[in-house]
Short mmCIF file of C-alpha atoms in Angstrom, two decimals:
data_model
loop_
_atom_site.label_atom_id
_atom_site.label_comp_id
_atom_site.label_asym_id
_atom_site.label_seq_id
_atom_site.Cartn_x
_atom_site.Cartn_y
_atom_site.Cartn_z
CA UNK A 77 -6.80 11.66 14.45
CA UNK A 78 -4.14 9.05 15.35
CA UNK A 79 -4.58 6.79 12.35
CA UNK A 80 -5.34 6.96 8.62
CA UNK A 81 -9.14 6.69 8.27
CA UNK A 82 -11.11 6.43 5.04
CA UNK A 83 -14.83 6.97 4.58
CA UNK A 84 -17.04 5.46 3.54
CA UNK A 85 -15.97 1.79 3.86
CA UNK A 86 -18.01 0.84 0.79
CA UNK A 87 -19.98 2.56 -1.82
CA UNK A 88 -22.40 1.52 -4.45
CA UNK A 89 -22.99 4.00 -7.34
CA UNK A 90 -24.71 3.95 -10.67
CA UNK A 91 -22.78 4.20 -13.78
CA UNK A 92 -22.36 7.84 -14.93
CA UNK A 93 -22.70 9.06 -11.34
CA UNK A 94 -19.81 11.16 -9.82
CA UNK A 95 -18.60 10.34 -6.30
CA UNK A 96 -15.99 11.09 -3.73
CA UNK A 97 -14.23 9.45 -0.77
CA UNK A 98 -12.48 11.01 2.27
CA UNK A 99 -9.01 10.23 3.68
CA UNK A 100 -8.32 11.74 7.25
CA UNK A 101 -4.83 11.58 8.71
CA UNK A 102 -2.77 13.02 11.44
CA UNK A 103 -1.69 16.52 10.29
CA UNK A 104 1.67 16.40 12.38
CA UNK A 105 5.00 15.48 10.74
CA UNK A 106 3.44 15.20 7.26
CA UNK A 107 5.59 14.36 4.22
CA UNK A 108 3.28 13.07 1.66
CA UNK A 109 -0.22 11.49 0.99
CA UNK A 110 -0.63 8.68 -1.51
CA UNK A 111 -3.61 7.31 -3.20
CA UNK A 112 -3.81 3.83 -4.66
CA UNK A 113 -6.32 1.98 -6.79
CA UNK A 114 -6.51 -1.77 -5.81
CA UNK A 115 -8.48 -4.09 -8.01
CA UNK A 116 -9.37 -7.63 -6.74
CA UNK A 117 -6.60 -10.28 -7.28
CA UNK A 118 -4.14 -7.53 -8.20
CA UNK A 119 -1.62 -5.39 -6.48
CA UNK A 120 -2.15 -1.68 -5.47
CA UNK A 121 -1.40 0.71 -8.30
CA UNK A 122 -0.49 4.19 -7.53
CA UNK A 123 -2.84 6.93 -8.48
CA UNK A 124 -1.38 10.26 -6.94
CA UNK A 125 1.26 11.40 -4.53
CA UNK A 126 0.55 14.71 -2.97
CA UNK A 127 2.91 16.63 -0.85
CA UNK A 128 1.91 20.34 -0.57
CA UNK A 129 -1.11 21.87 1.27
CA UNK A 130 -3.64 22.76 -1.55
CA UNK A 131 -2.23 20.26 -3.98
CA UNK A 132 -4.62 19.12 -6.59
CA UNK A 133 -3.96 16.17 -8.89
CA UNK A 134 -5.96 14.90 -11.91
CA UNK A 135 -5.74 11.72 -13.99
CA UNK A 136 -8.54 11.41 -16.46
CA UNK A 137 -11.85 11.35 -14.61
CA UNK A 138 -10.22 11.01 -11.18
CA UNK A 139 -8.85 13.87 -9.14
CA UNK A 140 -7.75 14.45 -5.64
CA UNK A 141 -7.25 17.39 -3.20
CA UNK A 142 -5.09 17.74 -0.19
CA UNK A 143 -5.48 19.78 3.10
CA UNK A 144 -2.43 19.03 5.26
CA UNK A 145 -3.32 21.72 8.01
CA UNK A 146 -6.64 19.92 8.74
CA UNK A 147 -5.42 16.57 7.86
CA UNK A 148 -7.63 15.37 4.93
CA UNK A 149 -7.78 14.46 1.29
CA UNK A 150 -10.69 13.92 -1.06
CA UNK A 151 -10.66 11.58 -4.20
CA UNK A 152 -13.22 12.48 -6.81
CA UNK A 153 -14.45 10.21 -9.70
CA UNK A 154 -16.52 11.96 -12.34
CA UNK A 155 -18.95 9.93 -14.36
CA UNK A 156 -18.02 6.50 -12.71
CA UNK A 157 -17.71 3.59 -15.03
CA UNK A 158 -17.75 -0.08 -14.19
CA UNK A 159 -13.99 -0.32 -14.82
CA UNK A 160 -13.61 2.12 -11.85
CA UNK A 161 -14.84 -0.60 -9.42
CA UNK A 162 -11.97 -1.27 -7.12
CA UNK A 163 -10.77 -0.47 -3.51
CA UNK A 164 -9.28 2.95 -3.14
CA UNK A 165 -6.56 3.25 -0.44
CA UNK A 166 -4.84 6.34 0.86
CA UNK A 167 -1.53 6.21 2.81
CA UNK A 168 0.24 8.84 4.68
CA UNK A 169 3.99 9.21 4.76
CA UNK A 170 5.18 10.71 8.12
CA UNK A 171 8.86 10.23 7.74
CA UNK A 172 11.13 9.65 4.84
CA UNK A 173 10.06 6.01 4.31
CA UNK A 174 7.11 4.32 5.92
CA UNK A 175 3.54 4.58 4.65
CA UNK A 176 0.62 4.08 6.99
CA UNK A 177 -2.46 2.86 5.20
CA UNK A 178 -6.13 3.38 5.68
CA UNK A 179 -8.44 0.45 5.25
CA UNK A 180 -9.72 1.61 1.96
CA UNK A 181 -13.07 2.57 0.26
CA UNK A 182 -14.59 -0.17 -1.85
CA UNK A 183 -16.27 1.29 -4.74
CA UNK A 184 -18.82 -0.77 -6.90
CA UNK A 185 -20.21 0.80 -10.04
CA UNK A 186 -23.45 -0.66 -11.14
CA UNK A 187 -23.98 -0.67 -14.96
CA UNK B 251 12.10 -3.48 -16.13
CA UNK B 252 10.31 -6.36 -14.40
CA UNK B 253 9.43 -3.99 -11.46
CA UNK B 254 8.80 -5.77 -8.13
CA UNK B 255 8.54 -9.52 -8.38
CA UNK B 256 7.48 -12.01 -5.80
CA UNK B 257 7.66 -15.78 -5.61
CA UNK B 258 5.78 -17.95 -4.95
CA UNK B 259 2.33 -16.68 -5.90
CA UNK B 260 0.52 -19.28 -3.74
CA UNK B 261 1.80 -21.52 -0.75
CA UNK B 262 0.28 -23.81 1.58
CA UNK B 263 2.10 -24.55 4.83
CA UNK B 264 1.58 -26.71 7.81
CA UNK B 265 1.83 -25.27 11.28
CA UNK B 266 5.40 -25.10 12.32
CA UNK B 267 6.95 -25.25 8.95
CA UNK B 268 9.24 -22.52 7.94
CA UNK B 269 9.55 -20.86 4.53
CA UNK B 270 10.92 -17.76 2.66
CA UNK B 271 8.96 -15.45 0.46
CA UNK B 272 11.10 -13.94 -2.16
CA UNK B 273 11.01 -10.32 -3.34
CA UNK B 274 13.14 -8.54 -5.91
CA UNK B 275 13.19 -5.34 -7.63
CA UNK B 276 15.17 -4.03 -10.60
CA UNK B 277 14.59 -0.24 -10.14
CA UNK B 278 17.54 0.37 -7.72
CA UNK B 279 15.13 1.42 -5.04
CA UNK B 280 16.58 2.08 -1.59
CA UNK B 281 13.42 1.35 0.28
CA UNK B 282 11.86 -2.08 0.48
CA UNK B 283 8.88 -3.31 2.57
CA UNK B 284 6.64 -6.17 3.31
CA UNK B 285 3.01 -5.87 4.03
CA UNK B 286 0.32 -8.30 4.96
CA UNK B 287 -3.33 -7.85 3.91
CA UNK B 288 -6.21 -9.32 5.93
CA UNK B 289 -9.88 -8.77 5.47
CA UNK B 290 -11.02 -5.56 7.18
CA UNK B 291 -7.40 -4.71 8.30
CA UNK B 292 -5.94 -2.96 5.23
CA UNK B 293 -2.23 -3.20 4.54
CA UNK B 294 -0.11 -3.59 7.61
CA UNK B 295 3.67 -3.11 7.58
CA UNK B 296 5.67 -6.12 8.75
CA UNK B 297 9.35 -5.08 8.12
CA UNK B 298 11.15 -2.57 6.03
CA UNK B 299 14.69 -1.78 4.70
CA UNK B 300 16.14 1.46 3.72
CA UNK B 301 19.21 0.00 2.04
CA UNK B 302 21.40 -3.07 1.96
CA UNK B 303 22.26 -4.17 5.41
CA UNK B 304 19.64 -2.01 7.10
CA UNK B 305 16.31 -3.41 8.30
CA UNK B 306 13.72 -2.42 10.82
CA UNK B 307 10.37 -3.60 12.27
CA UNK B 308 6.96 -2.33 11.19
CA UNK B 309 3.68 -2.69 12.84
CA UNK B 310 3.29 -6.42 12.92
CA UNK B 311 6.95 -8.00 12.95
CA UNK B 312 6.43 -11.04 15.27
CA UNK B 313 6.92 -14.41 13.60
CA UNK B 314 8.88 -12.86 10.61
CA UNK B 315 12.48 -12.29 9.91
CA UNK B 316 14.08 -10.24 7.16
CA UNK B 317 17.53 -9.46 5.78
CA UNK B 318 18.81 -7.33 2.97
CA UNK B 319 22.26 -8.37 1.52
CA UNK B 320 21.73 -6.57 -1.85
CA UNK B 321 19.77 -3.48 -3.04
CA UNK B 322 17.62 -5.81 -5.29
CA UNK B 323 16.47 -8.50 -2.82
CA UNK B 324 14.43 -8.47 0.34
CA UNK B 325 13.26 -11.99 1.45
CA UNK B 326 10.69 -12.43 4.17
CA UNK B 327 11.14 -15.58 6.40
CA UNK B 328 8.49 -17.29 8.32
CA UNK B 329 10.23 -18.98 11.23
CA UNK B 330 7.50 -21.38 12.43
CA UNK B 331 4.26 -20.87 10.59
CA UNK B 332 1.05 -20.30 12.44
CA UNK B 333 -2.55 -20.29 11.10
CA UNK B 334 -2.63 -16.60 12.17
CA UNK B 335 -0.17 -15.95 9.43
CA UNK B 336 -2.60 -16.95 6.68
CA UNK B 337 -2.72 -13.81 4.67
CA UNK B 338 -1.81 -12.20 1.46
CA UNK B 339 1.65 -10.67 1.39
CA UNK B 340 2.85 -7.85 -0.63
CA UNK B 341 6.35 -6.56 -1.16
CA UNK B 342 6.84 -2.92 -2.12
CA UNK B 343 9.72 -0.65 -3.10
CA UNK B 344 10.42 2.96 -3.76
CA UNK B 345 13.20 5.58 -3.85
CA UNK B 346 14.01 7.17 -0.59
CA UNK B 347 11.79 10.02 0.44
CA UNK B 348 14.60 12.01 1.68
CA UNK B 349 15.25 13.87 -1.46
CA UNK B 350 11.75 14.02 -2.73
CA UNK B 351 8.73 12.86 -0.77
CA UNK B 352 6.62 12.50 -3.94
CA UNK B 353 8.21 9.12 -4.92
CA UNK B 354 5.67 6.35 -5.62
CA UNK B 355 5.81 2.97 -3.96
CA UNK B 356 5.44 0.01 -6.26
CA UNK B 357 3.90 -3.17 -5.21
CA UNK B 358 4.62 -6.76 -6.28
CA UNK B 359 1.82 -9.11 -7.30
CA UNK B 360 1.39 -10.68 -3.81
CA UNK B 361 1.91 -14.14 -2.32
CA UNK B 362 -1.21 -15.87 -1.02
CA UNK B 363 -0.16 -17.96 2.00
CA UNK B 364 -2.36 -20.47 3.74
CA UNK B 365 -1.14 -22.07 7.00
CA UNK B 366 -3.17 -25.18 8.06
#
């Protein structure tokens, strides 16, 4: 994998469903993996920053896991709510500074 | 703390005009960057800076110029606006990842630019 790739591109779920997305990235020269939540007409807001293989982070109903050896991270949302509707971005930090972003997964939660 | 601020929020330019998008942060972050966001393209890095007096190009630098004379400010200059530069521009900042790679990057509210 040469770039940061996210799947699926978009997702529609019913309120109360649990869901997950995938972020795939080059495993070489890895420093950190960031997840952002981005609501329409707002700026991206950081959810998690993960650095170690096997890292698991949790914030309320949202959690994330990291596998740096195989180059992927999963974001899970348990019991989706309409307010979870947003685009979820992942970004890989390869060096000390720059982030390379995926194109995002757009989640729509239907009431 | 105001965080990362950007001005203006909206701007319409005519082809060939120049302008400067302003970005400022009050968190004493070493690293600042400019991204553009286009439909289906995600966030693409234009230029970045790792400290006052130090800047470098990102993925899509053509047509843009930056300078960093202070830690707080990182303006983005459009030299001669083109319709292809119609986009939403985000400024972001963070601490250096040299000491701790787990630092978050904070984004400004964005500037929506239309070039006609």
